Coordinates of C-alpha atoms and ligand atoms in Angstrom, one line a residue:
X1 CA 33.2 -2.0 -7.7
X2 CA 29.9 -1.5 -9.5
X3 CA 28.0 -3.2 -6.7
X4 CA 29.6 -1.1 -4.0
X5 CA 28.9 2.1 -6.0
X6 CA 25.3 1.0 -6.6
X7 CA 24.7 0.4 -2.9
X8 CA 26.2 3.8 -2.1
X9 CA 23.8 5.4 -4.5
X10 CA 20.8 3.6 -3.0
X11 CA 21.9 4.7 0.5
X12 CA 22.3 8.3 -0.6
X13 CA 18.9 8.2 -2.2
X14 CA 17.4 6.9 1.0
X15 CA 19.0 9.8 3.0
X16 CA 17.6 12.3 0.4
X17 CA 14.1 10.8 0.6
X18 CA 14.1 11.3 4.4
X19 CA 11.2 10.5 6.8
X20 CA 7.6 10.7 5.6
X21 CA 5.3 12.9 7.8
X22 CA 2.7 11.7 10.2
X23 CA -0.4 14.0 9.7
X24 CA -3.6 14.2 11.7
X25 CA -6.9 13.4 10.1
X26 CA -9.4 15.6 11.9
X27 CA -12.1 13.8 13.9
X28 CA -14.7 15.4 16.2
X29 CA -12.8 16.2 19.5
X30 CA -15.6 14.6 21.6
X31 CA -14.6 11.2 20.3
X32 CA -11.5 11.1 22.3
X33 CA -9.7 9.2 19.5
X34 CA -7.1 10.7 17.2
X35 CA -6.4 9.4 13.7
X36 CA -3.1 9.8 12.0
X37 CA -2.0 9.1 8.4
X38 CA 1.7 8.3 7.8
X39 CA 1.9 10.0 4.4
X40 CA 3.9 7.7 2.1
X41 CA 2.8 9.7 -1.0
X42 CA 5.7 12.1 -0.1
X43 CA 8.2 9.4 -1.2
X44 CA 10.1 10.5 -4.3
X45 CA 7.9 8.2 -6.5
X46 CA 4.7 9.0 -4.6
X47 CA 4.0 5.7 -2.8
X48 CA 5.0 3.3 -0.1
X49 CA 6.3 0.9 -2.8
X50 CA 9.4 3.2 -3.0
X51 CA 10.8 1.6 0.2
X52 CA 10.2 -2.0 -1.0
X53 CA 11.6 -1.3 -4.5
X54 CA 14.8 0.2 -3.0
X55 CA 15.2 -2.9 -0.7
X56 CA 14.6 -5.3 -3.6
X57 CA 17.4 -3.7 -5.7
X58 CA 19.8 -3.6 -2.7
X59 CA 19.1 -7.2 -1.9
X60 CA 19.6 -8.4 -5.4
X61 CA 22.8 -6.4 -5.9
X62 CA 24.2 -7.7 -2.6
X63 CA 23.4 -11.2 -3.7
X64 CA 25.1 -10.7 -7.1
X65 CA 21.8 -11.2 -9.0
X66 CA 21.9 -7.7 -10.4
X67 CA 25.3 -6.6 -11.8
X68 CA 26.3 -3.8 -14.2
X69 CA 24.0 -3.8 -17.2
X70 CA 21.5 -6.4 -15.9
X71 CA 18.0 -6.0 -17.4
X72 CA 15.6 -5.9 -14.4
X73 CA 12.1 -7.4 -15.0
X74 CA 9.1 -7.6 -12.8
X75 CA 5.4 -8.5 -13.1
X76 CA 3.7 -5.3 -11.8
X77 CA 2.0 -2.1 -12.8
X78 CA 1.0 1.1 -10.9
X79 CA 3.1 2.5 -8.1
X80 CA 5.5 -0.5 -7.8
X81 CA 6.4 -0.3 -11.5
X82 CA 7.1 3.4 -11.2
X83 CA 9.3 2.9 -8.1
X84 CA 11.2 0.1 -9.8
X85 CA 11.7 2.2 -13.0
X86 CA 13.0 5.0 -10.8
X87 CA 15.7 2.8 -9.1
X88 CA 16.6 1.2 -12.4
X89 CA 17.3 4.6 -13.9
X90 CA 19.2 5.7 -10.8
X91 CA 21.5 2.7 -11.3
X92 CA 21.7 2.9 -15.1
X93 CA 19.9 -0.5 -15.6
X94 CA 17.4 -1.4 -18.3
X95 CA 13.9 -2.1 -16.8
X96 CA 10.8 -3.9 -18.1
X97 CA 7.5 -4.0 -16.3
X98 CA 5.2 -6.8 -17.4
X99 CA 1.6 -5.8 -16.6
X100 CA -2.0 -6.6 -17.4
X101 CA -3.4 -4.8 -20.5
X102 CA -5.6 -2.6 -18.4
X103 CA -2.9 -1.6 -15.8
X104 CA -1.6 1.9 -15.7
X105 CA 1.9 2.0 -17.2
X106 CA 2.0 5.7 -17.0
X107 CA 5.1 7.0 -15.3
X108 CA 7.3 3.9 -16.2
X109 CA 8.1 5.1 -19.7
X110 CA 8.8 8.7 -18.4
X111 CA 11.4 7.1 -16.2
X112 CA 13.0 5.3 -19.1
X113 CA 11.5 1.9 -18.5
X114 CA 9.5 -0.3 -20.8
X115 CA 5.9 -1.6 -20.3
X116 CA 4.9 -4.9 -21.7
X117 CA 1.1 -5.5 -21.6
X118 CA 0.0 -9.1 -21.3
X119 CA -3.4 -10.8 -21.0
X120 CA -5.0 -12.5 -19.1
X121 CA -3.9 -10.6 -16.0
X122 CA -2.6 -13.6 -14.0
X123 CA -0.3 -14.6 -16.9
X124 CA 2.1 -11.7 -16.1
X125 CA 4.1 -13.7 -13.6
X126 CA 5.0 -16.5 -15.9
X127 CA 5.6 -14.1 -18.7
X128 CA 8.0 -11.9 -16.6
X129 CA 10.0 -14.9 -15.4
X130 CA 10.4 -16.3 -18.9
X131 CA 11.4 -12.9 -20.3
X132 CA 14.0 -12.4 -17.6
X133 CA 15.4 -15.9 -18.4
X134 CA 15.4 -15.1 -22.2
X135 CA 17.3 -11.8 -21.9
X136 CA 19.6 -13.0 -19.2
X137 CA 18.1 -10.5 -16.8
X138 CA 16.8 -10.6 -13.2
X139 CA 13.2 -11.2 -12.3
X140 CA 12.6 -9.2 -9.1
X141 CA 9.4 -11.2 -8.3
X142 CA 8.5 -8.7 -5.6
X143 CA 5.6 -10.8 -4.2
X144 CA 7.9 -13.6 -3.4
X145 CA 11.0 -11.5 -2.5
X146 CA 9.0 -9.2 -0.1
X147 CA 8.9 -12.1 2.4
X148 CA 12.7 -12.2 2.7
X149 CA 14.2 -8.7 2.1
X150 CA 15.4 -7.0 5.2
X151 CA 12.5 -5.5 7.1
X152 CA 14.4 -3.7 9.9
X153 CA 16.7 -1.1 8.2
X154 CA 15.0 2.2 7.7
X155 CA 11.6 0.6 7.4
X156 CA 8.3 2.3 7.7
X157 CA 7.9 0.7 11.1
X158 CA 11.1 2.2 12.5
X159 CA 10.0 5.6 11.4
X160 CA 6.5 5.3 12.6
X161 CA 7.4 4.2 16.1
X162 CA 9.8 7.2 16.4
X163 CA 7.1 9.6 15.4
X164 CA 4.2 8.5 17.6
X165 CA 3.8 9.9 21.1
X166 CA 2.1 6.8 22.5
X167 CA 1.7 3.4 21.0
X168 CA -1.4 3.4 18.7
X169 CA -4.4 1.3 19.9
X170 CA -4.7 0.1 16.3
X171 CA -2.5 0.3 13.3
X172 CA -4.4 -0.2 10.0
X173 CA -2.9 -1.1 6.7
X174 CA -3.8 -2.9 3.5
X175 CA -1.8 -5.8 2.1
X176 CA -0.4 -6.2 -1.3
X177 CA 2.8 -8.2 -0.8
X178 CA 2.0 -8.1 2.9
X179 CA 5.4 -6.6 3.7
X180 CA 4.2 -3.4 5.3
X181 CA 1.8 -5.3 7.6
X182 CA 4.5 -7.8 8.5
X183 CA 7.0 -5.2 9.3
X184 CA 4.6 -3.4 11.6
X185 CA 3.4 -6.6 13.2
X186 CA 6.9 -7.8 13.9
X187 CA 7.8 -4.5 15.5
X188 CA 4.7 -4.6 17.8
X189 CA 5.7 -8.1 18.8
X190 CA 9.4 -7.7 19.3
X191 CA 9.1 -4.4 21.2
X192 CA 6.3 -6.0 23.4
X193 CA 3.9 -3.2 22.5
X194 CA 0.2 -3.3 23.3
X195 CA -1.0 -1.9 19.9
X196 CA -2.9 -4.2 17.6
X197 CA -2.6 -4.6 13.8
X198 CA -5.5 -4.7 11.5
X199 CA -5.3 -5.4 7.7
X200 CA -8.0 -4.0 5.5
X201 CA -8.9 -6.1 2.5
X202 CA -10.8 -5.3 -0.7
X203 CA -13.4 -7.4 -2.5
X204 CA -12.0 -10.5 -4.4
X205 CA -8.9 -10.7 -2.2
X206 CA -7.7 -13.9 -0.6
X207 CA -6.4 -12.3 2.6
X208 CA -9.7 -12.0 4.5
X209 CA -11.0 -15.6 3.8
X210 CA -7.5 -17.0 4.1
X211 CA -6.9 -15.4 7.5
X212 CA -10.4 -16.3 8.8
X213 CA -10.0 -20.0 7.8
X214 CA -6.3 -20.1 8.7
X215 CA -5.6 -21.3 5.2
X216 CA -2.2 -20.1 3.9
X217 CA -2.9 -21.5 0.4
X218 CA -6.3 -19.9 0.0
X219 CA -6.9 -18.4 -3.4
X220 CA -9.8 -16.6 -5.0
X221 CA -8.2 -16.4 -8.4
X222 CA -9.8 -13.0 -8.8
X223 CA -7.8 -9.8 -9.2
X224 CA -8.4 -6.9 -6.8
X225 CA -9.9 -3.7 -8.2
X226 CA -8.2 -1.6 -5.5
X227 CA -4.7 -0.8 -6.9
X228 CA -1.8 -1.8 -4.6
X229 CA -3.8 -4.1 -2.2
X230 CA -5.8 -7.3 -2.2
X231 CA -4.5 -10.4 -3.9
X232 CA -6.0 -13.5 -5.7
X233 CA -3.9 -15.7 -3.4
X234 CA -2.3 -15.5 0.0
X235 CA 1.2 -14.2 -0.7
X236 CA 4.3 -15.6 1.1
X237 CA 5.0 -12.1 2.6
X238 CA 1.7 -12.0 4.4
X239 CA 2.4 -12.9 8.1
X240 CA -1.1 -14.0 9.2
X241 CA 0.0 -14.8 12.7
X242 CA 1.0 -11.2 13.3
X243 CA -2.4 -9.8 12.2
X244 CA -5.0 -9.3 15.0
X245 CA -7.9 -8.6 12.6
X246 CA -8.7 -8.6 8.9
X247 CA -11.5 -6.2 7.9
X248 CA -13.2 -6.7 4.5
X249 CA -14.0 -3.4 2.9
X250 CA -16.4 -2.9 0.0
X251 CA -14.7 -1.4 -3.1
X252 CA -17.3 1.3 -3.4
X253 CA -16.6 2.3 0.2
X254 CA -12.9 2.5 -0.6
X255 CA -13.7 4.8 -3.5
X256 CA -15.9 7.0 -1.3
X257 CA -13.3 7.2 1.5
X258 CA -10.5 8.0 -0.9
X259 CA -12.6 11.0 -2.1
X260 CA -13.1 12.0 1.5
X261 CA -9.3 11.9 2.1
X262 CA -8.8 14.1 -1.0
X263 CA -11.5 16.6 0.3
X264 CA -9.7 16.9 3.6
X265 CA -6.0 16.8 2.5
X266 CA -6.2 18.0 -1.1
X267 CA -4.1 15.0 -2.1
X268 CA -5.1 12.8 -5.1
X269 CA -4.7 9.6 -3.1
X270 CA -5.3 6.2 -4.6
X271 CA -8.3 4.0 -3.6
X272 CA -6.2 1.9 -1.2
X273 CA -5.9 4.9 1.1
X274 CA -9.7 5.0 1.1
X275 CA -9.7 1.3 2.2
X276 CA -7.4 2.3 5.0
X277 CA -9.6 5.2 6.2
X278 CA -12.8 3.1 6.0
X279 CA -11.2 0.3 8.1
X280 CA -9.8 2.8 10.6
X281 CA -13.2 4.4 11.0
X282 CA -14.8 1.0 11.6
X283 CA -12.3 0.4 14.4
X284 CA -12.8 3.9 15.9
X285 CA -16.5 3.3 15.9
X286 CA -15.9 0.1 18.0
X287 CA -13.5 2.0 20.3
X288 CA -16.1 4.7 20.9
X289 CA -18.8 2.1 21.6
X290 CA -16.5 0.5 24.2
X291 CA -15.5 3.9 25.7
X292 CA -11.9 3.4 24.6
X293 CA -9.8 6.5 24.0
X294 CA -6.5 6.5 22.1
X295 CA -4.7 6.8 18.8
X296 CA -5.2 5.0 15.5
X297 CA -2.6 5.2 12.8
X298 CA -3.0 4.3 9.1
X299 CA -1.3 5.2 5.8
X300 CA -1.7 7.4 2.8
X301 CA -0.3 4.6 0.6
X302 CA 0.0 6.6 -2.6
X303 CA -1.1 9.7 -4.5
X304 CA -0.8 10.4 -8.2
X305 CA -2.5 12.6 -10.8
X306 CA -3.7 9.5 -12.6
X307 CA -6.1 8.8 -9.7
X308 CA -7.9 12.1 -10.6
X309 CA -9.1 10.4 -13.8
X310 CA -10.0 7.2 -11.9
X311 CA -11.4 6.9 -8.4
X312 CA -12.0 10.7 -8.0
X313 CA -13.9 10.9 -11.3
X314 CA -17.6 10.3 -11.2
X315 CA -17.8 9.0 -14.8
X316 CA -15.0 6.6 -14.3
X317 CA -16.4 5.3 -11.0
X318 CA -19.9 4.9 -12.6
X319 CA -18.5 3.1 -15.6
X320 CA -16.8 0.6 -13.3
X321 CA -20.0 0.0 -11.4
X322 CA -18.8 1.5 -8.1
X323 CA -21.9 2.7 -6.2
X324 CA -20.0 5.0 -3.9
X325 CA -22.7 7.6 -3.1
X326 CA -24.4 5.7 -0.2
X327 CA -20.9 5.2 1.4
X328 CA -20.1 8.9 0.8
X329 CA -23.3 9.8 2.7
X330 CA -22.5 7.4 5.5
X331 CA -19.1 9.0 5.9
X332 CA -20.5 12.5 5.8
X333 CA -23.0 11.5 8.6
X334 CA -20.3 9.9 10.7
X335 CA -17.8 12.7 10.4
X336 CA -20.3 15.5 10.6
X337 CA -18.6 18.1 12.7
X338 CA -20.6 19.4 15.5
X339 CA -19.9 23.0 16.5
X340 CA -19.7 22.0 20.2
X341 CA -16.7 19.9 19.2
X342 CA -14.7 23.0 18.3
X343 CA -13.2 21.4 15.2
Ligands
LIG401 C1 -1.6 2.1 -1.8 C2 -1.1 1.0 -1.0 N1 -0.3 0.0 -1.6 C3 0.2 -1.0 -0.9 C4 0.0 -1.2 0.4 C5 0.6 -2.4 1.1 O1 1.7 -2.9 0.3 P1 2.5 -4.2 0.7 O2 1.6 -5.2 1.4 O3 3.0 -4.6 -0.6 O4 3.6 -3.7 1.7 C6 -0.8 -0.3 1.1 C7 -1.0 -0.4 2.6 O5 -1.8 0.2 3.2 C8 -1.3 0.8 0.4 O6 -2.0 1.8 1.1

């Protein structure tokens, strides 16, 4: 009975969450290219991780790995930990997020979850697995599970292809687990669509070199500084064969572009949304050089007030060594609105 009721609650929550909007990011009209952001920050917990967290709970409940009273554990911070804490509370389950000492645990405790800080950062996985075993709980292991949880039902890809008027020339996303990119890539393939999929990748991440060298086991061993995307190793959910291009993006450029998104939309987006914008603009520049017109779609991956004290804050950015100003100037020059464009 508990499992059936829990799945009903998840379904009801999904219906309440509804469809996230597709919003235009203004570009000079003369470019002949339109850029759209699917705004995942409008999810109830403010990020695209909300969808994956819901799917992970549903999957584990259906498989009998989460039952009434199971302590749910994962190795994660930021938006994923917040989304998981939200679903644990919805289902009345104890929740523990094991995260690196410097990771933002904010939001998890407000939702009734517990944060356990562990060092060094890459020890969180082993620690979370052991903790789940010790308390007889369930380790969600979202990086591994993301490769197998259902990607069709109500996914971001389903919504996006309902919303667009024509198939985008490029779809641009970052990769954390790789689940979002894989869902979009599968959809392009199975529907026989002409659009191409680009993954934007921050410094230190394994996805760019791993994709270039065709090395599924590639690892850098270095954590990404762009919350939500970039990994020290190629994750099993990253479907390299479905990706047409991986674009490396400098972290300082991601910070500058996230600020630009905030200037335009007013939303306190995280740095990964900046990575998305930077990569999308690189592709749009190529399209313009080739005389190609069309649409490009990317994501606002998350927005949260904590980002105001991080990538949108000059002192923070300086203290972390991000030299974002030259990138900010480059963006301003590129997007300079010419009166004749009428925008
Ligand atoms: C903020 C943010 N987090 C995560 C992702 C990707 O997440 P995943 O690969 O786990 O689906 C994106 C994709 O653009 C993003 O913008």
